[in-house]
Amino acid sequence: MPWHINDSEITPEAVFKDRRNIVKALGLGAVGASMPSAAQADIFDLFSKDKEKKKFVTQPLAFTKDTNYAKDEIVTPYNKVTTHNNFYEFGTSKKAPAQNSQEFQVEPWSLVIDGEVERPITLGYDDFTKLMELEQRTYRMRCVEAWSMVIPWLGFPLATLLKRAGVTSKGKYVAFETLHDPEQMPGQKNRFLGGGIHYPYVEGLTISEAMNDLTFMAVGLYGKSLPPQNGAPIRLVVPWKYGFKSIKSVVRIRVTSQRPPTSWNQLAANEYGFYANVNPAVDHPRWSQASERRIAEGGLFSAKRIPTLPFNGYGDQVADLYRGLDLRKNF
Ligand code: MTE
């Protein structure tokens, strides 16, 4: 991905969070002092909104089944899973999502499943954990930038939702969409902070990929609800594809007859394909995909380099989906 923005170029967290400083810097405090008290209250309400916002708190979640799809690999520490992120809506550096998303409001939330389905469904925030039976799935996660993690997710198979909605015979693809809320997501307001992506972030799968049992809707990790930087309150996880397919903070899942557009493909079609299956034999135009750095304690460059596996090691479950397809052309 075009990581053209350095950490040092990103607006510091304080600029997003502490609007009081902006008030001071603009000298609005003095303006306020000469105003009638009601108007003064209004203007300060406006600027102190952030103060009233609840800090995000994760909640413990119960689950019924526990499957480890990463064999005996070491699970990535929680502090790494939640501080080394890609979530451009909150900034493009790896630390920005954790720094800039802690006041993200996810309640109320509404997730719509519609399009080519017999029974459109709308799920609210509580429905994800109360209507759906949660299971734990430990998966490898391979980013297209050649780093990887092992993460114990909590959630349910996407197929469970799609079956409840009843996909019609015209349903060939599934389109996903992230929340569009520039007030809460600074990257959506500012092209520079948001890495040039055209928001809302969108992704897509074929219907057979979406129905595969590995395709998962995650609502938590490490036994707790998802922190905002990992895609609260609900995100997709497709473990045999590069991480950019695993769209965060999803508000809409639409079954379609046509292949939907996808964000990274729109930005650079020669670098990011629709399929994006993990494939050590097909390099990114600017770097090799033959190996990856497995994130552990310590910095990225101390992380161990290991060989990348076709389909991220999930070939037994998914290779059949691509029989007869040229995976070099359909990267
Ligand atoms: N979803 C949205 N809405 N916005 C993003 O920027 N980044 C993607 C994906 N989902 C992204 C997103 C990329 S590039 C990766 S590698 C994964 O989220 C990272 O997930 P993680 O931060 O939970 O490890």
PDB file of N, CA, C and O in Angstrom, residues 184-259:
ATOM      1  N   GLN A 184     -16.838  11.428  13.279  1.00  0.00           N
ATOM      2  CA  GLN A 184     -16.147  10.507  14.189  1.00  0.00           C
ATOM      3  C   GLN A 184     -14.845   9.969  13.609  1.00  0.00           C
ATOM      4  O   GLN A 184     -13.992   9.487  14.348  1.00  0.00           O
ATOM      5  N   MET A 185     -14.751   9.982  12.288  1.00  0.00           N
ATOM      6  CA  MET A 185     -13.597   9.361  11.644  1.00  0.00           C
ATOM      7  C   MET A 185     -12.822  10.428  10.875  1.00  0.00           C
ATOM      8  O   MET A 185     -13.179  10.775   9.740  1.00  0.00           O
ATOM      9  N   PRO A 186     -11.758  10.954  11.487  1.00  0.00           N
ATOM     10  CA  PRO A 186     -11.058  12.089  10.885  1.00  0.00           C
ATOM     11  C   PRO A 186     -10.524  11.807   9.480  1.00  0.00           C
ATOM     12  O   PRO A 186     -10.466  12.709   8.641  1.00  0.00           O
ATOM     13  N   GLY A 187     -10.168  10.547   9.218  1.00  0.00           N
ATOM     14  CA  GLY A 187      -9.640  10.202   7.893  1.00  0.00           C
ATOM     15  C   GLY A 187     -10.665  10.378   6.784  1.00  0.00           C
ATOM     16  O   GLY A 187     -10.314  10.553   5.616  1.00  0.00           O
ATOM     17  N   GLN A 188     -11.952  10.336   7.144  1.00  0.00           N
ATOM     18  CA  GLN A 188     -13.001  10.499   6.128  1.00  0.00           C
ATOM     19  C   GLN A 188     -13.234  11.973   5.809  1.00  0.00           C
ATOM     20  O   GLN A 188     -13.884  12.313   4.833  1.00  0.00           O
ATOM     21  N   LYS A 189     -12.698  12.831   6.666  1.00  0.00           N
ATOM     22  CA  LYS A 189     -12.899  14.267   6.499  1.00  0.00           C
ATOM     23  C   LYS A 189     -11.814  14.872   5.647  1.00  0.00           C
ATOM     24  O   LYS A 189     -12.011  15.872   4.988  1.00  0.00           O
ATOM     25  N   ASN A 190     -10.653  14.250   5.733  1.00  0.00           N
ATOM     26  CA  ASN A 190      -9.464  14.867   5.204  1.00  0.00           C
ATOM     27  C   ASN A 190      -8.716  13.857   4.340  1.00  0.00           C
ATOM     28  O   ASN A 190      -8.289  12.823   4.836  1.00  0.00           O
ATOM     29  N   ARG A 191      -8.581  14.147   3.063  1.00  0.00           N
ATOM     30  CA  ARG A 191      -7.991  13.220   2.099  1.00  0.00           C
ATOM     31  C   ARG A 191      -6.580  12.798   2.496  1.00  0.00           C
ATOM     32  O   ARG A 191      -6.168  11.666   2.288  1.00  0.00           O
ATOM     33  N   PHE A 192      -5.857  13.727   3.080  1.00  0.00           N
ATOM     34  CA  PHE A 192      -4.475  13.471   3.469  1.00  0.00           C
ATOM     35  C   PHE A 192      -4.429  12.475   4.632  1.00  0.00           C
ATOM     36  O   PHE A 192      -3.740  11.461   4.577  1.00  0.00           O
ATOM     37  N   LEU A 193      -5.242  12.749   5.656  1.00  0.00           N
ATOM     38  CA  LEU A 193      -5.271  11.846   6.816  1.00  0.00           C
ATOM     39  C   LEU A 193      -5.822  10.479   6.450  1.00  0.00           C
ATOM     40  O   LEU A 193      -5.462   9.476   7.053  1.00  0.00           O
ATOM     41  N   GLY A 194      -6.728  10.433   5.483  1.00  0.00           N
ATOM     42  CA  GLY A 194      -7.396   9.180   5.129  1.00  0.00           C
ATOM     43  C   GLY A 194      -6.700   8.393   4.035  1.00  0.00           C
ATOM     44  O   GLY A 194      -7.260   7.430   3.512  1.00  0.00           O
ATOM     45  N   GLY A 195      -5.476   8.787   3.669  1.00  0.00           N
ATOM     46  CA  GLY A 195      -4.675   8.007   2.725  1.00  0.00           C
ATOM     47  C   GLY A 195      -5.217   7.969   1.301  1.00  0.00           C
ATOM     48  O   GLY A 195      -4.852   7.087   0.528  1.00  0.00           O
ATOM     49  N   GLY A 196      -6.092   8.902   0.965  1.00  0.00           N
ATOM     50  CA  GLY A 196      -6.574   8.999  -0.415  1.00  0.00           C
ATOM     51  C   GLY A 196      -7.705   8.048  -0.772  1.00  0.00           C
ATOM     52  O   GLY A 196      -8.198   8.041  -1.902  1.00  0.00           O
ATOM     53  N   ILE A 197      -8.146   7.246   0.193  1.00  0.00           N
ATOM     54  CA  ILE A 197      -9.248   6.308  -0.086  1.00  0.00           C
ATOM     55  C   ILE A 197     -10.543   7.086  -0.269  1.00  0.00           C
ATOM     56  O   ILE A 197     -10.772   8.093   0.395  1.00  0.00           O
ATOM     57  N   HIS A 198     -11.369   6.600  -1.183  1.00  0.00           N
ATOM     58  CA  HIS A 198     -12.685   7.196  -1.385  1.00  0.00           C
ATOM     59  C   HIS A 198     -13.642   6.516  -0.401  1.00  0.00           C
ATOM     60  O   HIS A 198     -13.937   5.348  -0.531  1.00  0.00           O
ATOM     61  N   TYR A 199     -14.100   7.270   0.604  1.00  0.00           N
ATOM     62  CA  TYR A 199     -14.923   6.664   1.674  1.00  0.00           C
ATOM     63  C   TYR A 199     -16.400   6.728   1.327  1.00  0.00           C
ATOM     64  O   TYR A 199     -16.804   7.627   0.603  1.00  0.00           O
ATOM     65  N   PRO A 200     -17.237   5.842   1.860  1.00  0.00           N
ATOM     66  CA  PRO A 200     -16.904   4.786   2.818  1.00  0.00           C
ATOM     67  C   PRO A 200     -16.072   3.654   2.203  1.00  0.00           C
ATOM     68  O   PRO A 200     -16.191   3.352   1.018  1.00  0.00           O
ATOM     69  N   TYR A 201     -15.246   3.052   3.042  1.00  0.00           N
ATOM     70  CA  TYR A 201     -14.453   1.874   2.669  1.00  0.00           C
ATOM     71  C   TYR A 201     -15.428   0.770   2.265  1.00  0.00           C
ATOM     72  O   TYR A 201     -16.413   0.520   2.959  1.00  0.00           O
ATOM     73  N   VAL A 202     -15.163   0.141   1.127  1.00  0.00           N
ATOM     74  CA  VAL A 202     -16.039  -0.934   0.656  1.00  0.00           C
ATOM     75  C   VAL A 202     -15.213  -2.171   0.307  1.00  0.00           C
ATOM     76  O   VAL A 202     -14.053  -2.059  -0.078  1.00  0.00           O
ATOM     77  N   GLU A 203     -15.823  -3.329   0.441  1.00  0.00           N
ATOM     78  CA  GLU A 203     -15.162  -4.588   0.089  1.00  0.00           C
ATOM     79  C   GLU A 203     -16.178  -5.542  -0.529  1.00  0.00           C
ATOM     80  O   GLU A 203     -17.381  -5.255  -0.542  1.00  0.00           O
ATOM     81  N   GLY A 204     -15.678  -6.661  -1.037  1.00  0.00           N
ATOM     82  CA  GLY A 204     -16.590  -7.609  -1.666  1.00  0.00           C
ATOM     83  C   GLY A 204     -16.028  -9.016  -1.717  1.00  0.00           C
ATOM     84  O   GLY A 204     -14.808  -9.216  -1.667  1.00  0.00           O
ATOM     85  N   LEU A 205     -16.929  -9.980  -1.791  1.00  0.00           N
ATOM     86  CA  LEU A 205     -16.574 -11.399  -1.924  1.00  0.00           C
ATOM     87  C   LEU A 205     -17.510 -12.015  -2.951  1.00  0.00           C
ATOM     88  O   LEU A 205     -18.607 -11.483  -3.192  1.00  0.00           O
ATOM     89  N   THR A 206     -17.107 -13.147  -3.522  1.00  0.00           N
ATOM     90  CA  THR A 206     -18.082 -13.909  -4.308  1.00  0.00           C
ATOM     91  C   THR A 206     -19.018 -14.589  -3.299  1.00  0.00           C
ATOM     92  O   THR A 206     -18.663 -14.758  -2.124  1.00  0.00           O
ATOM     93  N   ILE A 207     -20.169 -15.036  -3.781  1.00  0.00           N
ATOM     94  CA  ILE A 207     -21.119 -15.651  -2.845  1.00  0.00           C
ATOM     95  C   ILE A 207     -20.537 -16.955  -2.273  1.00  0.00           C
ATOM     96  O   ILE A 207     -20.728 -17.254  -1.090  1.00  0.00           O
ATOM     97  N   SER A 208     -19.757 -17.685  -3.083  1.00  0.00           N
ATOM     98  CA  SER A 208     -19.208 -18.936  -2.533  1.00  0.00           C
ATOM     99  C   SER A 208     -18.126 -18.650  -1.494  1.00  0.00           C
ATOM    100  O   SER A 208     -17.989 -19.395  -0.510  1.00  0.00           O
ATOM    101  N   GLU A 209     -17.371 -17.563  -1.664  1.00  0.00           N
ATOM    102  CA  GLU A 209     -16.405 -17.187  -0.630  1.00  0.00           C
ATOM    103  C   GLU A 209     -17.145 -16.771   0.651  1.00  0.00           C
ATOM    104  O   GLU A 209     -16.752 -17.134   1.759  1.00  0.00           O
ATOM    105  N   ALA A 210     -18.216 -16.004   0.451  1.00  0.00           N
ATOM    106  CA  ALA A 210     -18.973 -15.507   1.616  1.00  0.00           C
ATOM    107  C   ALA A 210     -19.608 -16.659   2.390  1.00  0.00           C
ATOM    108  O   ALA A 210     -19.738 -16.603   3.615  1.00  0.00           O
ATOM    109  N   MET A 211     -20.010 -17.708   1.677  1.00  0.00           N
ATOM    110  CA  MET A 211     -20.684 -18.848   2.324  1.00  0.00           C
ATOM    111  C   MET A 211     -19.693 -19.849   2.914  1.00  0.00           C
ATOM    112  O   MET A 211     -20.094 -20.739   3.655  1.00  0.00           O
ATOM    113  N   ASN A 212     -18.400 -19.713   2.586  1.00  0.00           N
ATOM    114  CA  ASN A 212     -17.422 -20.652   3.143  1.00  0.00           C
ATOM    115  C   ASN A 212     -17.393 -20.539   4.669  1.00  0.00           C
ATOM    116  O   ASN A 212     -17.435 -19.433   5.215  1.00  0.00           O
ATOM    117  N   ASP A 213     -17.278 -21.681   5.324  1.00  0.00           N
ATOM    118  CA  ASP A 213     -17.361 -21.673   6.791  1.00  0.00           C
ATOM    119  C   ASP A 213     -16.268 -20.834   7.465  1.00  0.00           C
ATOM    120  O   ASP A 213     -16.453 -20.339   8.576  1.00  0.00           O
ATOM    121  N   LEU A 214     -15.124 -20.636   6.811  1.00  0.00           N
ATOM    122  CA  LEU A 214     -14.059 -19.845   7.446  1.00  0.00           C
ATOM    123  C   LEU A 214     -14.398 -18.355   7.506  1.00  0.00           C
ATOM    124  O   LEU A 214     -13.849 -17.622   8.321  1.00  0.00           O
ATOM    125  N   THR A 215     -15.276 -17.899   6.623  1.00  0.00           N
ATOM    126  CA  THR A 215     -15.583 -16.460   6.540  1.00  0.00           C
ATOM    127  C   THR A 215     -16.405 -16.046   7.751  1.00  0.00           C
ATOM    128  O   THR A 215     -17.493 -16.577   7.987  1.00  0.00           O
ATOM    129  N   PHE A 216     -15.864 -15.094   8.500  1.00  0.00           N
ATOM    130  CA  PHE A 216     -16.317 -14.881   9.868  1.00  0.00           C
ATOM    131  C   PHE A 216     -16.672 -13.412  10.100  1.00  0.00           C
ATOM    132  O   PHE A 216     -16.004 -12.512   9.589  1.00  0.00           O
ATOM    133  N   MET A 217     -17.729 -13.175  10.857  1.00  0.00           N
ATOM    134  CA  MET A 217     -18.046 -11.821  11.316  1.00  0.00           C
ATOM    135  C   MET A 217     -17.575 -11.749  12.767  1.00  0.00           C
ATOM    136  O   MET A 217     -18.117 -12.447  13.634  1.00  0.00           O
ATOM    137  N   ALA A 218     -16.566 -10.942  13.030  1.00  0.00           N
ATOM    138  CA  ALA A 218     -16.000 -10.866  14.384  1.00  0.00           C
ATOM    139  C   ALA A 218     -16.611  -9.704  15.153  1.00  0.00           C
ATOM    140  O   ALA A 218     -16.758  -8.602  14.629  1.00  0.00           O
ATOM    141  N   VAL A 219     -16.962  -9.990  16.399  1.00  0.00           N
ATOM    142  CA  VAL A 219     -17.466  -8.943  17.311  1.00  0.00           C
ATOM    143  C   VAL A 219     -16.526  -8.780  18.505  1.00  0.00           C
ATOM    144  O   VAL A 219     -16.734  -7.917  19.349  1.00  0.00           O
ATOM    145  N   GLY A 220     -15.503  -9.631  18.564  1.00  0.00           N
ATOM    146  CA  GLY A 220     -14.586  -9.540  19.690  1.00  0.00           C
ATOM    147  C   GLY A 220     -13.258 -10.197  19.377  1.00  0.00           C
ATOM    148  O   GLY A 220     -13.079 -10.823  18.316  1.00  0.00           O
ATOM    149  N   LEU A 221     -12.322 -10.033  20.296  1.00  0.00           N
ATOM    150  CA  LEU A 221     -11.053 -10.754  20.245  1.00  0.00           C
ATOM    151  C   LEU A 221     -10.545 -10.914  21.668  1.00  0.00           C
ATOM    152  O   LEU A 221     -10.885 -10.124  22.546  1.00  0.00           O
ATOM    153  N   TYR A 222      -9.793 -11.968  21.882  1.00  0.00           N
ATOM    154  CA  TYR A 222      -9.249 -12.240  23.220  1.00  0.00           C
ATOM    155  C   TYR A 222     -10.348 -12.233  24.285  1.00  0.00           C
ATOM    156  O   TYR A 222     -10.165 -11.658  25.358  1.00  0.00           O
ATOM    157  N   GLY A 223     -11.510 -12.803  24.007  1.00  0.00           N
ATOM    158  CA  GLY A 223     -12.558 -12.942  25.024  1.00  0.00           C
ATOM    159  C   GLY A 223     -13.329 -11.674  25.337  1.00  0.00           C
ATOM    160  O   GLY A 223     -14.177 -11.673  26.227  1.00  0.00           O
ATOM    161  N   LYS A 224     -13.060 -10.583  24.595  1.00  0.00           N
ATOM    162  CA  LYS A 224     -13.724  -9.299  24.884  1.00  0.00           C
ATOM    163  C   LYS A 224     -14.254  -8.692  23.585  1.00  0.00           C
ATOM    164  O   LYS A 224     -13.788  -9.052  22.494  1.00  0.00           O
ATOM    165  N   SER A 225     -15.177  -7.742  23.720  1.00  0.00           N
ATOM    166  CA  SER A 225     -15.682  -7.067  22.524  1.00  0.00           C
ATOM    167  C   SER A 225     -14.531  -6.346  21.812  1.00  0.00           C
ATOM    168  O   SER A 225     -13.514  -6.024  22.422  1.00  0.00           O
ATOM    169  N   LEU A 226     -14.704  -6.116  20.510  1.00  0.00           N
ATOM    170  CA  LEU A 226     -13.639  -5.509  19.692  1.00  0.00           C
ATOM    171  C   LEU A 226     -13.328  -4.096  20.162  1.00  0.00           C
ATOM    172  O   LEU A 226     -14.251  -3.298  20.322  1.00  0.00           O
ATOM    173  N   PRO A 227     -12.075  -3.763  20.319  1.00  0.00           N
ATOM    174  CA  PRO A 227     -11.745  -2.343  20.514  1.00  0.00           C
ATOM    175  C   PRO A 227     -11.992  -1.594  19.188  1.00  0.00           C
ATOM    176  O   PRO A 227     -11.956  -2.208  18.125  1.00  0.00           O
ATOM    177  N   PRO A 228     -12.230  -0.276  19.251  1.00  0.00           N
ATOM    178  CA  PRO A 228     -12.548   0.461  18.020  1.00  0.00           C
ATOM    179  C   PRO A 228     -11.497   0.285  16.928  1.00  0.00           C
ATOM    180  O   PRO A 228     -11.842   0.141  15.751  1.00  0.00           O
ATOM    181  N   GLN A 229     -10.220   0.277  17.308  1.00  0.00           N
ATOM    182  CA  GLN A 229      -9.165   0.202  16.299  1.00  0.00           C
ATOM    183  C   GLN A 229      -9.173  -1.112  15.526  1.00  0.00           C
ATOM    184  O   GLN A 229      -8.624  -1.213  14.442  1.00  0.00           O
ATOM    185  N   ASN A 230      -9.809  -2.149  16.074  1.00  0.00           N
ATOM    186  CA  ASN A 230      -9.901  -3.433  15.377  1.00  0.00           C
ATOM    187  C   ASN A 230     -11.226  -3.603  14.642  1.00  0.00           C
ATOM    188  O   ASN A 230     -11.501  -4.676  14.102  1.00  0.00           O
ATOM    189  N   GLY A 231     -12.075  -2.551  14.646  1.00  0.00           N
ATOM    190  CA  GLY A 231     -13.277  -2.611  13.811  1.00  0.00           C
ATOM    191  C   GLY A 231     -14.580  -2.751  14.554  1.00  0.00           C
ATOM    192  O   GLY A 231     -15.538  -3.323  14.027  1.00  0.00           O
ATOM    193  N   ALA A 232     -14.639  -2.220  15.799  1.00  0.00           N
ATOM    194  CA  ALA A 232     -15.884  -2.297  16.574  1.00  0.00           C
ATOM    195  C   ALA A 232     -17.033  -1.651  15.811  1.00  0.00           C
ATOM    196  O   ALA A 232     -16.804  -0.723  15.049  1.00  0.00           O
ATOM    197  N   PRO A 233     -18.269  -2.138  16.000  1.00  0.00           N
ATOM    198  CA  PRO A 233     -18.615  -3.275  16.834  1.00  0.00           C
ATOM    199  C   PRO A 233     -18.602  -4.606  16.072  1.00  0.00           C
ATOM    200  O   PRO A 233     -18.681  -5.646  16.688  1.00  0.00           O
ATOM    201  N   ILE A 234     -18.453  -4.551  14.742  1.00  0.00           N
ATOM    202  CA  ILE A 234     -18.491  -5.804  13.963  1.00  0.00           C
ATOM    203  C   ILE A 234     -17.680  -5.637  12.688  1.00  0.00           C
ATOM    204  O   ILE A 234     -17.781  -4.609  12.016  1.00  0.00           O
ATOM    205  N   ARG A 235     -16.838  -6.636  12.386  1.00  0.00           N
ATOM    206  CA  ARG A 235     -16.002  -6.573  11.187  1.00  0.00           C
ATOM    207  C   ARG A 235     -15.919  -7.963  10.554  1.00  0.00           C
ATOM    208  O   ARG A 235     -16.224  -8.971  11.185  1.00  0.00           O
ATOM    209  N   LEU A 236     -15.497  -7.935   9.294  1.00  0.00           N
ATOM    210  CA  LEU A 236     -15.320  -9.176   8.554  1.00  0.00           C
ATOM    211  C   LEU A 236     -13.910  -9.733   8.820  1.00  0.00           C
ATOM    212  O   LEU A 236     -12.976  -8.957   8.996  1.00  0.00           O
ATOM    213  N   VAL A 237     -13.772 -11.077   8.816  1.00  0.00           N
ATOM    214  CA  VAL A 237     -12.454 -11.708   8.864  1.00  0.00           C
ATOM    215  C   VAL A 237     -12.427 -12.828   7.820  1.00  0.00           C
ATOM    216  O   VAL A 237     -13.227 -13.767   7.892  1.00  0.00           O
ATOM    217  N   VAL A 238     -11.549 -12.675   6.829  1.00  0.00           N
ATOM    218  CA  VAL A 238     -11.417 -13.691   5.771  1.00  0.00           C
ATOM    219  C   VAL A 238      -9.964 -14.164   5.800  1.00  0.00           C
ATOM    220  O   VAL A 238      -9.089 -13.556   5.189  1.00  0.00           O
ATOM    221  N   PRO A 239      -9.668 -15.246   6.539  1.00  0.00           N
ATOM    222  CA  PRO A 239      -8.286 -15.545   6.902  1.00  0.00           C
ATOM    223  C   PRO A 239      -7.386 -15.990   5.752  1.00  0.00           C
ATOM    224  O   PRO A 239      -6.165 -15.945   5.901  1.00  0.00           O
ATOM    225  N   TRP A 240      -7.943 -16.391   4.597  1.00  0.00           N
ATOM    226  CA  TRP A 240      -7.067 -16.824   3.499  1.00  0.00           C
ATOM    227  C   TRP A 240      -6.774 -15.676   2.527  1.00  0.00           C
ATOM    228  O   TRP A 240      -6.087 -15.854   1.535  1.00  0.00           O
ATOM    229  N   LYS A 241      -7.302 -14.507   2.808  1.00  0.00           N
ATOM    230  CA  LYS A 241      -7.082 -13.341   1.947  1.00  0.00           C
ATOM    231  C   LYS A 241      -6.249 -12.294   2.684  1.00  0.00           C
ATOM    232  O   LYS A 241      -6.221 -12.272   3.914  1.00  0.00           O
ATOM    233  N   TYR A 242      -5.613 -11.412   1.913  1.00  0.00           N
ATOM    234  CA  TYR A 242      -4.878 -10.314   2.538  1.00  0.00           C
ATOM    235  C   TYR A 242      -5.837  -9.507   3.403  1.00  0.00           C
ATOM    236  O   TYR A 242      -7.033  -9.379   3.093  1.00  0.00           O
ATOM    237  N   GLY A 243      -5.251  -8.957   4.486  1.00  0.00           N
ATOM    238  CA  GLY A 243      -6.057  -8.306   5.524  1.00  0.00           C
ATOM    239  C   GLY A 243      -6.975  -7.206   5.035  1.00  0.00           C
ATOM    240  O   GLY A 243      -8.002  -6.940   5.664  1.00  0.00           O
ATOM    241  N   PHE A 244      -6.655  -6.555   3.903  1.00  0.00           N
ATOM    242  CA  PHE A 244      -7.500  -5.430   3.488  1.00  0.00           C
ATOM    243  C   PHE A 244      -8.909  -5.860   3.091  1.00  0.00           C
ATOM    244  O   PHE A 244      -9.818  -5.037   3.030  1.00  0.00           O
ATOM    245  N   LYS A 245      -9.096  -7.182   2.823  1.00  0.00           N
ATOM    246  CA  LYS A 245     -10.459  -7.663   2.536  1.00  0.00           C
ATOM    247  C   LYS A 245     -11.311  -7.658   3.805  1.00  0.00           C
ATOM    248  O   LYS A 245     -12.541  -7.630   3.731  1.00  0.00           O
ATOM    249  N   SER A 246     -10.658  -7.729   4.973  1.00  0.00           N
ATOM    250  CA  SER A 246     -11.388  -7.876   6.246  1.00  0.00           C
ATOM    251  C   SER A 246     -11.864  -6.513   6.748  1.00  0.00           C
ATOM    252  O   SER A 246     -11.305  -5.918   7.671  1.00  0.00           O
ATOM    253  N   ILE A 247     -12.896  -6.036   6.147  1.00  0.00           N
ATOM    254  CA  ILE A 247     -13.425  -4.682   6.357  1.00  0.00           C
ATOM    255  C   ILE A 247     -13.976  -4.512   7.777  1.00  0.00           C
ATOM    256  O   ILE A 247     -14.617  -5.413   8.317  1.00  0.00           O
ATOM    257  N   LYS A 248     -13.711  -3.319   8.328  1.00  0.00           N
ATOM    258  CA  LYS A 248     -14.056  -3.036   9.733  1.00  0.00           C
ATOM    259  C   LYS A 248     -15.337  -2.219   9.863  1.00  0.00           C
ATOM    260  O   LYS A 248     -15.752  -1.546   8.917  1.00  0.00           O
ATOM    261  N   SER A 249     -15.901  -2.247  11.068  1.00  0.00           N
ATOM    262  CA  SER A 249     -17.046  -1.388  11.449  1.00  0.00           C
ATOM    263  C   SER A 249     -18.114  -1.374  10.347  1.00  0.00           C
ATOM    264  O   SER A 249     -18.447  -0.322   9.786  1.00  0.00           O
ATOM    265  N   VAL A 250     -18.633  -2.564  10.064  1.00  0.00           N
ATOM    266  CA  VAL A 250     -19.529  -2.761   8.908  1.00  0.00           C
ATOM    267  C   VAL A 250     -20.965  -2.320   9.237  1.00  0.00           C
ATOM    268  O   VAL A 250     -21.486  -2.638  10.307  1.00  0.00           O
ATOM    269  N   VAL A 251     -21.567  -1.567   8.315  1.00  0.00           N
ATOM    270  CA  VAL A 251     -22.966  -1.153   8.488  1.00  0.00           C
ATOM    271  C   VAL A 251     -23.898  -1.772   7.451  1.00  0.00           C
ATOM    272  O   VAL A 251     -25.118  -1.750   7.621  1.00  0.00           O
ATOM    273  N   ARG A 252     -23.302  -2.293   6.363  1.00  0.00           N
ATOM    274  CA  ARG A 252     -24.174  -2.860   5.343  1.00  0.00           C
ATOM    275  C   ARG A 252     -23.515  -4.059   4.664  1.00  0.00           C
ATOM    276  O   ARG A 252     -22.332  -4.010   4.318  1.00  0.00           O
ATOM    277  N   ILE A 253     -24.313  -5.106   4.494  1.00  0.00           N
ATOM    278  CA  ILE A 253     -23.898  -6.304   3.756  1.00  0.00           C
ATOM    279  C   ILE A 253     -24.960  -6.504   2.687  1.00  0.00           C
ATOM    280  O   ILE A 253     -26.118  -6.807   3.012  1.00  0.00           O
ATOM    281  N   ARG A 254     -24.593  -6.259   1.445  1.00  0.00           N
ATOM    282  CA  ARG A 254     -25.590  -6.273   0.383  1.00  0.00           C
ATOM    283  C   ARG A 254     -25.262  -7.387  -0.602  1.00  0.00           C
ATOM    284  O   ARG A 254     -24.161  -7.418  -1.168  1.00  0.00           O
ATOM    285  N   VAL A 255     -26.193  -8.306  -0.806  1.00  0.00           N
ATOM    286  CA  VAL A 255     -25.998  -9.380  -1.782  1.00  0.00           C
ATOM    287  C   VAL A 255     -26.342  -8.805  -3.162  1.00  0.00           C
ATOM    288  O   VAL A 255     -27.367  -8.146  -3.329  1.00  0.00           O
ATOM    289  N   THR A 256     -25.427  -9.017  -4.119  1.00  0.00           N
ATOM    290  CA  THR A 256     -25.591  -8.380  -5.438  1.00  0.00           C
ATOM    291  C   THR A 256     -25.456  -9.405  -6.570  1.00  0.00           C
ATOM    292  O   THR A 256     -24.936 -10.504  -6.370  1.00  0.00           O
ATOM    293  N   SER A 257     -25.897  -9.004  -7.765  1.00  0.00           N
ATOM    294  CA  SER A 257     -25.724  -9.868  -8.934  1.00  0.00           C
ATOM    295  C   SER A 257     -24.425  -9.527  -9.670  1.00  0.00           C
ATOM    296  O   SER A 257     -23.909 -10.335 -10.429  1.00  0.00           O
ATOM    297  N   GLN A 258     -23.902  -8.310  -9.432  1.00  0.00           N
ATOM    298  CA  GLN A 258     -22.680  -7.846 -10.108  1.00  0.00           C
ATOM    299  C   GLN A 258     -21.534  -7.753  -9.111  1.00  0.00           C
ATOM    300  O   GLN A 258     -21.769  -7.467  -7.935  1.00  0.00           O
ATOM    301  N   ARG A 259     -20.301  -7.892  -9.620  1.00  0.00           N
ATOM    302  CA  ARG A 259     -19.145  -7.759  -8.733  1.00  0.00           C
ATOM    303  C   ARG A 259     -19.064  -6.315  -8.204  1.00  0.00           C
ATOM    304  O   ARG A 259     -19.046  -5.374  -8.989  1.00  0.00           O
TER     305      ARG A 259
END
